[in-house]
Tab-separated table of C-alpha atoms and ligand atoms in Angstrom:
chain	number	residue	atom	x	y	z
A	238	MET	CA	-5.053	-30.367	-15.798
A	239	SER	CA	-5.762	-27.537	-13.401
A	240	PHE	CA	-3.502	-24.980	-11.807
A	241	ASN	CA	-3.032	-23.546	-8.355
A	242	ILE	CA	-2.053	-20.000	-7.566
A	243	PRO	CA	1.639	-19.705	-6.567
A	244	LYS	CA	2.194	-19.891	-2.814
A	245	GLY	CA	2.019	-16.528	-1.082
A	246	THR	CA	0.032	-14.790	-3.818
A	247	LYS	CA	-3.630	-13.859	-3.894
A	248	ASP	CA	-6.337	-13.212	-6.433
A	249	VAL	CA	-8.477	-10.145	-5.900
A	250	LEU	CA	-11.875	-11.501	-6.910
A	251	PRO	CA	-14.595	-9.361	-8.536
A	252	GLU	CA	-16.601	-9.252	-5.295
A	253	ASP	CA	-13.600	-7.810	-3.415
A	254	SER	CA	-12.037	-5.430	-5.908
A	255	TYR	CA	-14.233	-2.570	-4.678
A	256	LYS	CA	-12.169	-2.616	-1.471
A	257	TRP	CA	-9.060	-1.840	-3.482
A	258	HIS	CA	-10.852	0.922	-5.358
A	259	TYR	CA	-12.080	2.339	-2.069
A	260	ILE	CA	-8.522	2.570	-0.784
A	261	GLU	CA	-7.022	3.748	-4.063
A	262	ASP	CA	-9.658	6.486	-4.383
A	263	ALA	CA	-8.783	7.646	-0.878
A	264	VAL	CA	-5.075	7.572	-1.794
A	265	ARG	CA	-5.673	9.749	-4.850
A	266	GLU	CA	-7.767	12.216	-2.896
A	267	VAL	CA	-5.345	12.514	0.011
A	268	THR	CA	-2.280	12.868	-2.224
A	269	ARG	CA	-4.111	15.547	-4.212
A	270	LEU	CA	-4.716	17.509	-1.026
A	271	PHE	CA	-1.014	17.284	-0.153
A	272	ASP	CA	0.083	18.144	-3.714
A	273	VAL	CA	1.852	14.815	-4.133
A	274	ARG	CA	2.132	13.430	-7.690
A	275	GLU	CA	2.133	9.826	-8.814
A	276	ILE	CA	5.299	8.223	-10.132
A	277	ARG	CA	5.306	4.819	-11.844
A	278	THR	CA	8.515	2.859	-12.088
A	279	PRO	CA	9.063	-0.636	-13.521
A	280	THR	CA	8.160	-3.797	-11.658
A	281	PHE	CA	11.758	-4.984	-11.986
A	282	GLU	CA	15.124	-3.266	-11.734
A	283	HIS	CA	18.770	-4.248	-11.947
A	284	THR	CA	19.569	-6.309	-8.854
A	285	GLU	CA	22.494	-4.046	-8.027
A	286	LEU	CA	20.094	-1.162	-7.296
A	287	PHE	CA	18.596	-3.023	-4.353
A	288	LEU	CA	21.945	-4.307	-3.100
A	289	ARG	CA	23.115	-0.696	-2.878
A	290	GLY	CA	19.834	1.004	-2.109
A	291	VAL	CA	18.198	-1.363	0.365
A	292	GLY	CA	21.450	-2.762	1.747
A	293	ASP	CA	23.056	-6.170	1.508
A	294	THR	CA	22.799	-6.954	5.215
A	295	THR	CA	19.014	-6.648	5.297
A	296	ASP	CA	16.621	-9.606	5.391
A	297	ILE	CA	14.957	-8.258	2.292
A	298	VAL	CA	18.128	-8.460	0.213
A	299	ASN	CA	19.643	-11.491	1.905
A	300	LYS	CA	16.697	-13.807	1.994
A	301	GLU	CA	13.654	-12.397	0.279
A	302	MET	CA	14.458	-11.163	-3.224
A	303	TYR	CA	13.041	-12.614	-6.410
A	304	THR	CA	16.173	-12.491	-8.535
A	305	PHE	CA	16.785	-14.084	-11.914
A	306	ILE	CA	19.116	-13.849	-14.862
A	307	ASP	CA	17.295	-12.613	-17.956
A	308	LYS	CA	17.952	-13.765	-21.507
A	309	GLY	CA	20.489	-10.960	-21.919
A	310	ASN	CA	22.426	-12.348	-18.947
A	311	ARG	CA	21.526	-9.444	-16.653
A	312	SER	CA	20.682	-9.955	-13.010
A	313	ILE	CA	17.143	-8.658	-12.552
A	314	THR	CA	15.088	-8.416	-9.359
A	315	LEU	CA	11.363	-7.948	-8.870
A	316	LYS	CA	10.845	-4.878	-6.647
A	317	PRO	CA	11.195	-5.909	-3.003
A	318	GLU	CA	10.137	-2.356	-1.993
A	319	GLY	CA	9.251	0.880	-3.739
A	320	THR	CA	11.790	3.435	-2.576
A	321	ALA	CA	14.953	2.379	-4.405
A	322	GLY	CA	13.293	2.414	-7.837
A	323	VAL	CA	11.868	5.871	-7.258
A	324	ALA	CA	15.289	7.132	-6.103
A	325	ARG	CA	16.840	5.631	-9.251
A	326	SER	CA	14.243	7.420	-11.386
A	327	PHE	CA	14.712	10.669	-9.458
A	328	VAL	CA	18.415	10.619	-10.306
A	329	GLU	CA	18.153	9.241	-13.836
A	330	ASN	CA	15.509	11.797	-14.848
A	331	SER	CA	17.287	14.687	-13.089
A	332	LEU	CA	14.214	15.476	-11.018
A	333	TYR	CA	16.574	17.049	-8.466
A	334	ALA	CA	17.282	19.806	-11.014
A	335	GLY	CA	13.638	20.930	-11.034
A	336	PRO	CA	11.959	22.924	-8.283
A	337	LEU	CA	12.271	21.221	-4.902
A	338	PRO	CA	10.721	19.609	-3.031
A	339	VAL	CA	9.660	16.818	-5.344
A	340	LYS	CA	6.703	15.029	-3.770
A	341	THR	CA	5.773	11.668	-5.255
A	342	TYR	CA	3.654	8.666	-4.444
A	343	TYR	CA	3.155	5.216	-5.910
A	344	VAL	CA	0.922	2.194	-5.629
A	345	THR	CA	2.899	-0.860	-6.608
A	346	PRO	CA	3.193	-4.622	-6.285
A	347	VAL	CA	6.092	-5.708	-4.057
A	348	PHE	CA	7.736	-9.136	-4.148
A	349	ARG	CA	9.377	-10.827	-1.184
A	350	TYR	CA	10.137	-14.486	-0.721
A	351	GLU	CA	8.712	-14.765	2.795
A	352	ARG	CA	6.981	-17.521	4.709
A	353	PRO	CA	3.345	-16.862	3.835
A	354	GLN	CA	0.904	-16.211	6.683
A	355	SER	CA	-1.928	-13.830	7.386
A	356	GLY	CA	-0.770	-10.358	6.332
A	357	ARG	CA	2.456	-11.727	4.898
A	358	LEU	CA	2.491	-12.538	1.211
A	359	ARG	CA	5.072	-13.123	-1.490
A	360	GLU	CA	3.396	-10.567	-3.685
A	361	HIS	CA	1.803	-7.706	-1.800
A	362	HIS	CA	1.029	-4.108	-2.662
A	363	GLN	CA	2.178	-0.870	-1.173
A	364	PHE	CA	1.062	2.703	-1.273
A	365	GLY	CA	4.237	4.695	-0.760
A	366	VAL	CA	5.278	8.323	-0.610
A	367	GLU	CA	8.704	9.807	-1.330
A	368	LEU	CA	9.436	13.460	-0.559
A	369	TYR	CA	12.766	14.848	-1.788
A	370	GLY	CA	14.678	18.013	-1.093
A	371	SER	CA	14.330	19.004	2.554
A	372	TYR	CA	16.509	18.276	5.581
A	373	GLY	CA	13.902	19.866	7.836
A	374	ALA	CA	11.840	17.829	10.286
A	375	GLU	CA	8.758	19.566	8.874
A	376	MET	CA	9.112	17.249	5.875
A	377	ASP	CA	9.070	14.234	8.200
A	378	VAL	CA	5.907	15.692	9.713
A	379	GLU	CA	4.472	16.089	6.212
A	380	ALA	CA	5.137	12.416	5.368
A	381	ILE	CA	3.568	11.230	8.620
A	382	SER	CA	0.598	13.580	8.062
A	383	ILE	CA	-0.102	12.018	4.665
A	384	ALA	CA	-0.307	8.534	6.163
A	385	LYS	CA	-2.405	9.880	9.037
A	386	ALA	CA	-4.742	11.735	6.672
A	387	LEU	CA	-5.347	8.510	4.774
A	388	PHE	CA	-6.127	6.590	7.956
A	389	ASP	CA	-8.472	9.376	9.059
A	390	ARG	CA	-10.241	9.353	5.729
A	391	LEU	CA	-10.740	5.603	6.000
A	392	GLY	CA	-12.060	5.990	9.544
A	393	LEU	CA	-9.172	4.071	11.121
A	394	ASP	CA	-8.564	5.600	14.509
A	395	SER	CA	-7.002	2.632	16.288
A	396	LEU	CA	-3.502	2.734	14.796
A	397	VAL	CA	-0.660	3.789	17.049
A	398	LEU	CA	2.161	5.912	15.654
A	399	ASN	CA	5.620	4.944	16.937
A	400	ILE	CA	8.557	7.230	16.213
A	401	ASN	CA	12.262	6.949	16.802
A	402	SER	CA	15.542	8.325	15.540
A	403	ILE	CA	18.286	5.989	14.405
A	404	GLY	CA	20.733	8.855	14.140
A	405	CYS	CA	23.114	9.822	11.373
A	406	PRO	CA	26.339	8.072	10.294
A	407	VAL	CA	28.212	10.127	12.922
A	408	CYS	CA	26.257	9.087	15.993
A	409	ARG	CA	25.534	5.645	14.646
A	410	LYS	CA	29.252	4.922	14.692
A	411	GLU	CA	29.240	5.305	18.476
A	412	TYR	CA	26.040	3.366	18.804
A	413	ASN	CA	27.339	0.539	16.623
A	414	LYS	CA	30.363	0.283	18.903
A	415	ALA	CA	28.089	-0.066	21.916
A	416	LEU	CA	25.972	-2.665	20.131
A	417	LYS	CA	29.024	-4.640	19.078
A	418	ALA	CA	30.298	-4.686	22.642
A	419	TYR	CA	26.890	-5.809	23.916
A	420	TYR	CA	26.317	-8.556	21.360
A	421	SER	CA	29.917	-9.800	21.385
A	422	GLU	CA	29.370	-10.928	24.947
A	423	ARG	CA	26.277	-12.842	23.868
A	424	VAL	CA	27.331	-14.079	20.466
A	425	ASP	CA	26.596	-17.725	21.247
A	426	SER	CA	22.950	-16.966	21.882
A	427	LEU	CA	22.402	-15.107	18.610
A	428	CYS	CA	20.885	-16.736	15.543
A	429	GLU	CA	23.266	-17.565	12.758
A	430	THR	CA	22.257	-14.630	10.538
A	431	CYS	CA	22.800	-12.203	13.381
A	432	ARG	CA	26.239	-13.581	14.107
A	433	GLY	CA	27.111	-12.552	10.569
A	434	ARG	CA	25.505	-9.153	11.129
A	435	LEU	CA	27.567	-8.478	14.229
A	436	GLU	CA	30.594	-7.407	12.238
A	437	LYS	CA	28.893	-5.906	9.202
A	438	ASN	CA	25.833	-4.145	10.608
A	439	PRO	CA	24.905	-4.806	14.252
A	440	LEU	CA	21.919	-2.443	14.007
A	441	ARG	CA	20.188	-5.107	11.889
A	442	ILE	CA	20.178	-7.511	14.843
A	443	LEU	CA	17.628	-5.256	16.523
A	444	ASP	CA	15.186	-5.987	13.710
A	445	CYS	CA	15.641	-9.774	13.870
A	446	LYS	CA	12.411	-11.767	14.194
A	447	GLU	CA	14.067	-14.869	15.756
A	448	GLU	CA	12.778	-15.590	19.247
A	449	LYS	CA	16.209	-15.844	20.869
A	450	CYS	CA	17.423	-12.595	19.307
A	451	ILE	CA	14.238	-10.783	20.349
A	452	GLU	CA	15.035	-11.874	23.915
A	453	ILE	CA	18.611	-10.548	23.785
A	454	ASN	CA	17.476	-7.334	22.107
A	455	LYS	CA	15.383	-6.434	25.129
A	456	ASP	CA	18.417	-5.238	27.085
A	457	ALA	CA	20.484	-3.900	24.201
A	458	PRO	CA	21.715	-0.288	24.365
A	459	VAL	CA	19.183	2.187	22.946
A	460	ILE	CA	20.073	4.623	20.204
A	461	THR	CA	18.482	7.576	21.977
A	462	ASP	CA	21.375	7.564	24.435
A	463	TYR	CA	23.855	8.018	21.583
A	464	LEU	CA	22.286	10.669	19.369
A	465	CYS	CA	24.475	13.627	18.417
A	466	ASP	CA	23.187	17.143	19.093
A	467	ASP	CA	21.943	17.682	15.541
A	468	CYS	CA	20.025	14.409	15.525
A	469	LYS	CA	18.561	15.154	18.947
A	470	LYS	CA	17.407	18.535	17.699
A	471	HIS	CA	15.850	16.944	14.623
A	472	MET	CA	13.903	14.560	16.837
A	473	GLU	CA	12.729	17.389	19.100
A	474	ASP	CA	11.672	19.382	16.081
A	475	LEU	CA	9.724	16.411	14.728
A	476	LYS	CA	7.877	16.041	18.018
A	477	LYS	CA	7.090	19.725	18.070
A	478	GLY	CA	5.598	19.481	14.573
A	479	LEU	CA	3.492	16.442	15.444
A	480	ASP	CA	2.303	18.142	18.641
A	481	THR	CA	1.347	21.265	16.712
A	482	LEU	CA	-0.693	19.222	14.253
A	483	GLY	CA	-2.289	17.230	17.035
A	484	ILE	CA	-0.885	13.909	15.797
A	485	ALA	CA	-0.465	11.518	18.730
A	486	TYR	CA	2.691	9.372	18.879
A	487	GLU	CA	4.780	7.221	21.137
A	488	VAL	CA	8.563	7.350	21.163
A	489	ASN	CA	9.782	3.790	20.770
A	490	PRO	CA	13.589	3.540	20.872
A	491	ARG	CA	13.371	-0.093	19.739
A	492	ILE	CA	12.225	0.467	16.187
A	493	VAL	CA	14.973	0.487	13.584
A	494	ARG	CA	13.052	-0.659	10.444
A	495	GLY	CA	14.159	-3.392	8.091
A	496	LEU	CA	16.025	-1.363	5.499
A	497	ASP	CA	19.522	0.042	5.628
A	498	TYR	CA	18.894	3.404	4.092
A	499	TYR	CA	17.237	5.161	7.017
A	500	THR	CA	18.819	8.129	8.806
A	501	ARG	CA	17.372	9.977	11.770
A	502	THR	CA	13.583	9.598	11.773
A	503	VAL	CA	11.945	6.195	11.553
A	504	PHE	CA	8.274	5.619	12.214
A	505	GLU	CA	5.594	2.939	12.120
A	506	PHE	CA	1.841	2.873	12.351
A	507	VAL	CA	0.984	-0.273	14.266
A	508	SER	CA	-2.315	-2.088	14.536
A	509	ASP	CA	-3.183	-4.500	17.311
A	510	SER	CA	-6.404	-5.654	15.686
A	511	LEU	CA	-4.700	-8.312	13.548
A	512	GLY	CA	-3.899	-10.690	16.382
A	513	ALA	CA	-0.232	-10.036	16.952
A	514	LYS	CA	0.874	-6.431	16.652
A	515	SER	CA	1.416	-5.697	13.031
A	516	THR	CA	2.889	-2.810	11.136
A	517	VAL	CA	0.558	-1.318	8.568
A	518	CYS	CA	2.875	1.496	7.536
A	519	GLY	CA	6.600	1.984	7.966
A	520	GLY	CA	8.797	4.846	6.932
A	521	GLY	CA	11.423	7.349	7.770
A	522	ARG	CA	14.113	9.646	6.496
A	523	TYR	CA	16.911	8.552	4.175
A	524	ASP	CA	19.281	11.395	3.508
A	525	ASN	CA	21.991	9.243	1.924
A	526	LEU	CA	19.954	7.084	-0.411
A	527	VAL	CA	20.024	9.352	-3.476
A	528	GLU	CA	23.792	9.574	-3.255
A	529	GLU	CA	23.974	5.829	-2.703
A	530	VAL	CA	22.202	5.195	-6.015
A	531	GLY	CA	24.438	7.599	-7.908
A	532	GLY	CA	22.947	11.079	-7.477
A	533	LYS	CA	24.152	14.221	-5.788
A	534	PRO	CA	23.203	14.224	-2.102
A	535	CYS	CA	19.518	15.008	-1.725
A	536	PRO	CA	17.596	14.425	1.499
A	537	SER	CA	14.385	12.443	1.383
A	538	VAL	CA	11.707	11.029	3.599
A	539	GLY	CA	8.867	8.624	2.906
A	540	PHE	CA	6.903	5.552	3.853
A	541	GLY	CA	5.458	2.319	2.521
A	542	MET	CA	2.004	1.140	3.519
A	543	GLY	CA	0.838	-2.425	2.935
A	544	ILE	CA	-2.529	-2.377	1.199
A	545	GLU	CA	-3.418	-5.978	2.096
A	546	ARG	CA	-2.714	-5.243	5.767
A	547	LEU	CA	-4.736	-2.061	5.486
A	548	ILE	CA	-7.677	-4.074	4.136
A	549	LEU	CA	-7.293	-6.653	6.941
A	550	THR	CA	-7.252	-3.853	9.517
A	551	LEU	CA	-10.324	-2.162	8.030
A	552	GLU	CA	-12.167	-5.478	8.098
A	553	ALA	CA	-11.038	-6.406	11.603
A	554	THR	CA	-12.209	-3.054	12.954
A	555	GLY	CA	-15.507	-3.045	11.050
A	556	LYS	CA	-14.462	-0.019	9.028
A	557	MET	CA	-14.656	-1.577	5.577
A	558	PRO	CA	-17.829	-0.278	3.913
A	559	ALA	CA	-20.256	-2.638	2.195
A	560	PRO	CA	-20.010	-2.693	-1.588
A	561	ASN	CA	-22.051	-0.027	-3.313
A	562	ASP	CA	-21.128	-0.780	-6.881
A	563	CYS	CA	-24.357	-2.563	-7.849
A	564	VAL	CA	-25.704	-1.934	-11.326
A	565	ASP	CA	-28.379	0.799	-11.645
A	566	MET	CA	-30.606	-1.008	-14.101
A	567	PHE	CA	-31.167	-4.569	-15.215
A	568	LEU	CA	-33.288	-4.798	-18.340
A	569	GLY	CA	-34.567	-8.290	-19.042
A	570	TYR	CA	-36.427	-9.313	-22.157
A	571	ALA	CA	-39.111	-11.827	-23.068
A	572	GLY	CA	-38.067	-13.602	-26.230
A	573	GLU	CA	-34.786	-14.067	-28.036
A	574	GLU	CA	-35.890	-11.721	-30.847
A	575	LEU	CA	-35.779	-8.769	-28.428
A	576	LYS	CA	-32.179	-9.221	-27.313
A	577	TYR	CA	-30.786	-6.469	-29.505
A	578	ALA	CA	-33.626	-4.075	-28.724
A	579	ALA	CA	-32.767	-4.576	-25.061
A	580	LEU	CA	-29.060	-4.218	-25.670
A	581	LYS	CA	-29.699	-0.970	-27.562
A	582	ILE	CA	-31.656	0.543	-24.644
A	583	VAL	CA	-29.009	-0.628	-22.202
A	584	ASN	CA	-26.263	0.916	-24.311
A	585	ASP	CA	-28.127	4.231	-24.494
A	586	LEU	CA	-28.337	4.249	-20.705
A	587	ARG	CA	-24.607	3.591	-20.432
A	588	LYS	CA	-23.895	6.475	-22.800
A	589	SER	CA	-25.762	8.721	-20.366
A	590	GLY	CA	-23.657	7.526	-17.458
A	591	ILE	CA	-26.170	5.055	-16.022
A	592	SER	CA	-24.779	1.591	-15.385
A	593	ALA	CA	-26.983	-1.009	-17.000
A	594	ASP	CA	-27.025	-4.667	-17.846
A	595	THR	CA	-29.165	-7.164	-19.700
A	596	GLU	CA	-29.447	-10.907	-20.249
A	597	PHE	CA	-26.618	-12.783	-21.988
A	598	THR	CA	-27.210	-16.451	-21.266
A	599	GLY	CA	-30.654	-17.129	-22.743
A	600	ARG	CA	-32.511	-17.586	-19.438
A	601	SER	CA	-36.263	-17.456	-18.881
A	602	VAL	CA	-37.772	-14.144	-17.723
A	603	LYS	CA	-38.206	-15.593	-14.238
A	604	ALA	CA	-34.570	-16.656	-14.089
A	605	GLN	CA	-33.504	-13.245	-15.416
A	606	MET	CA	-35.274	-11.521	-12.539
A	607	LYS	CA	-33.738	-13.913	-10.044
A	608	TYR	CA	-30.354	-12.986	-11.459
A	609	ALA	CA	-31.179	-9.258	-11.223
A	610	GLY	CA	-31.940	-9.787	-7.545
A	611	LYS	CA	-28.677	-11.633	-6.990
A	612	ILE	CA	-26.544	-8.895	-8.507
A	613	GLY	CA	-28.430	-6.285	-6.489
A	614	ALA	CA	-29.733	-4.269	-9.459
A	615	ARG	CA	-31.338	-1.043	-8.187
A	616	PHE	CA	-34.034	-0.971	-10.869
A	617	THR	CA	-35.364	-3.677	-13.182
A	618	ALA	CA	-37.691	-3.873	-16.171
A	619	ILE	CA	-38.729	-6.476	-18.719
A	620	LEU	CA	-38.947	-5.661	-22.375
A	621	GLY	CA	-41.656	-7.621	-24.200
A	622	ALA	CA	-43.646	-7.327	-27.406
A	623	ASP	CA	-46.279	-5.218	-25.564
A	624	GLU	CA	-43.705	-2.719	-24.400
A	625	ILE	CA	-42.274	-2.373	-27.887
A	626	GLU	CA	-45.754	-1.799	-29.264
A	627	SER	CA	-46.914	0.728	-26.629
A	628	GLY	CA	-43.538	2.388	-26.198
A	629	ILE	CA	-44.098	2.239	-22.441
A	630	ILE	CA	-42.195	0.073	-19.952
A	631	ASN	CA	-42.675	-0.537	-16.229
A	632	ILE	CA	-39.560	0.146	-14.190
A	633	LYS	CA	-39.411	-1.411	-10.761
A	634	ASN	CA	-37.501	0.169	-7.908
A	635	MET	CA	-35.976	-2.846	-6.196
A	636	THR	CA	-35.402	-0.976	-2.953
A	637	ASP	CA	-39.019	-0.042	-2.187
A	638	GLY	CA	-40.865	-2.222	-4.701
A	639	SER	CA	-42.590	0.749	-6.387
A	640	VAL	CA	-43.261	0.592	-10.123
A	641	LYS	CA	-43.415	3.417	-12.609
A	642	ALA	CA	-44.528	3.410	-16.258
A	643	VAL	CA	-41.959	5.214	-18.334
A	644	ALA	CA	-41.688	6.002	-22.062
A	645	ILE	CA	-38.959	3.798	-23.530
A	646	SER	CA	-37.727	6.831	-25.454
A	647	ASP	CA	-37.196	8.618	-22.139
A	648	ILE	CA	-35.715	5.972	-19.816
A	649	THR	CA	-32.647	8.146	-19.478
A	650	GLY	CA	-34.824	11.030	-18.252
A	651	PHE	CA	-36.346	8.724	-15.619
A	652	PHE	CA	-32.901	7.827	-14.289
A	653	LYS	CA	-31.785	11.444	-14.259
A	654	GLU	CA	-34.573	12.079	-11.756
A	655	ALA	CA	-34.185	8.827	-9.848
A	656	ASP	CA	-32.181	8.854	-6.660
A	657	LEU	CA	-29.289	6.539	-7.566
B	88	ATP	P1	7.469	-6.495	8.729
B	88	ATP	O1	8.226	-6.029	9.917
B	88	ATP	O2	6.021	-6.776	9.003
B	88	ATP	O3	8.157	-7.593	7.980
B	88	ATP	P2	8.711	-4.633	7.006
B	88	ATP	O4	9.570	-3.937	7.947
B	88	ATP	O5	9.321	-5.695	6.151
B	88	ATP	O6	7.435	-5.236	7.752
B	88	ATP	P3	8.428	-2.560	5.061
B	88	ATP	O7	9.491	-3.147	4.254
B	88	ATP	O8	8.676	-1.256	5.680
B	88	ATP	O9	7.923	-3.583	6.150
B	88	ATP	O10	7.091	-2.485	4.192
B	88	ATP	C1	6.082	-1.525	4.440
B	88	ATP	C2	4.755	-2.179	4.701
B	88	ATP	O11	4.466	-3.142	3.709
B	88	ATP	C3	4.669	-2.966	5.983
B	88	ATP	O12	4.409	-2.120	7.048
B	88	ATP	C4	3.512	-3.903	5.708
B	88	ATP	O13	2.276	-3.255	5.877
B	88	ATP	C5	3.691	-4.203	4.257
B	88	ATP	N1	4.387	-5.483	4.063
B	88	ATP	C6	5.713	-5.741	4.179
B	88	ATP	N2	5.981	-7.022	3.877
B	88	ATP	C7	4.794	-7.602	3.570
B	88	ATP	C8	4.392	-8.904	3.154
B	88	ATP	N3	5.262	-9.879	2.988
B	88	ATP	N4	3.062	-9.135	2.910
B	88	ATP	C9	2.147	-8.151	3.052
B	88	ATP	N5	2.469	-6.900	3.437
B	88	ATP	C10	3.756	-6.619	3.692
B	89	MG	MG1	9.644	-7.727	6.484
């Protein structure tokens, strides 16, 4: 009997894992520069958290959650996004009582029951940032700058930043009225889900991916015409900050994002190198989320970035570097009786910080060297009876073919001088 991977999930194979490390290293470096600390929350939470936090009229909650009843009869859901869990932790651990702002990031698996396609999986991973404690647009600028700094570090210069404001509960009330009036006249042409949304949350219709709704959405009223003075000012302030930092953007009044918790700023970094336009990073401000999950009001802003989509974008634009994690030294040996002598030398090298490998499958010397070539070993040598006797071994530089005789007792010294 053999098994297949569940639909919509992916293995990261050994030959590809360096890509993840490349991105994760960049994430750690960029977050360090911005003084953002990692937070790790569980892979699953009580379902109720997402109903309240993400919103029960969203696609994510309505159609995409992995929910089950555990043996203790609790309703549990695998994280469909990262923000709600962090907000729960922020409240539960009283992080709001410490010095503000609290600046956190995470790298986490995310589970959504979606129709799998390129860049759309049922388990994907997100790098996300959550910044708590400031109503000021400068914090929105900070969040956007973190995402931008990561893209810059990875050499991705083709992403377009779209920004919008979806207002606050005050101006959204007016806007919702306008949307209701608009869609009520066209209710027969809406998809079934959107007909349900019309009463509960018409803003959600704007994010619908159904062809017929996309068509109707084209002429729908735009939020920018309904923003209250405070929200307008926030948007102006955000633009001023982005201008000052030299971060290019386009105002796109059509983006609303797929989660209910946003207030005022929403933004997306969009790539057009993946065929259809695709969002690599989405975020915004959510000033009411902390209260929604049981805390005292505390403003926050953040984003989620899909790591698989980031990898696809890096590959599509030729910005993914080649692997450079090949082993420094492969030490073969001639004769079974030398296997531990070889392993000892290899282990000494490892203790000195030099990556090293030897033979484990009983191959001939010729086959060992073929293997060393396949794995891209930078240097190779073969330990035989002669080498043991003389205490000298020939180390071959696989890049230029040069060979150097080195004392076995000082192989480490050789590598300290070698250009690895
Ligand atoms: P989309 O509009 O593409 O469905 P979304 O609005 O659902 O995206 P968010 O919930 O904001 O996206 O998630 C943040 C990021 O996570 C997205 O910009 C994307 O890069 C990534 N992402 C979201 N869903 C998936 C998925 N099913 N598979 C892979 N990556 C995803
Ligand atoms: Mg989605």
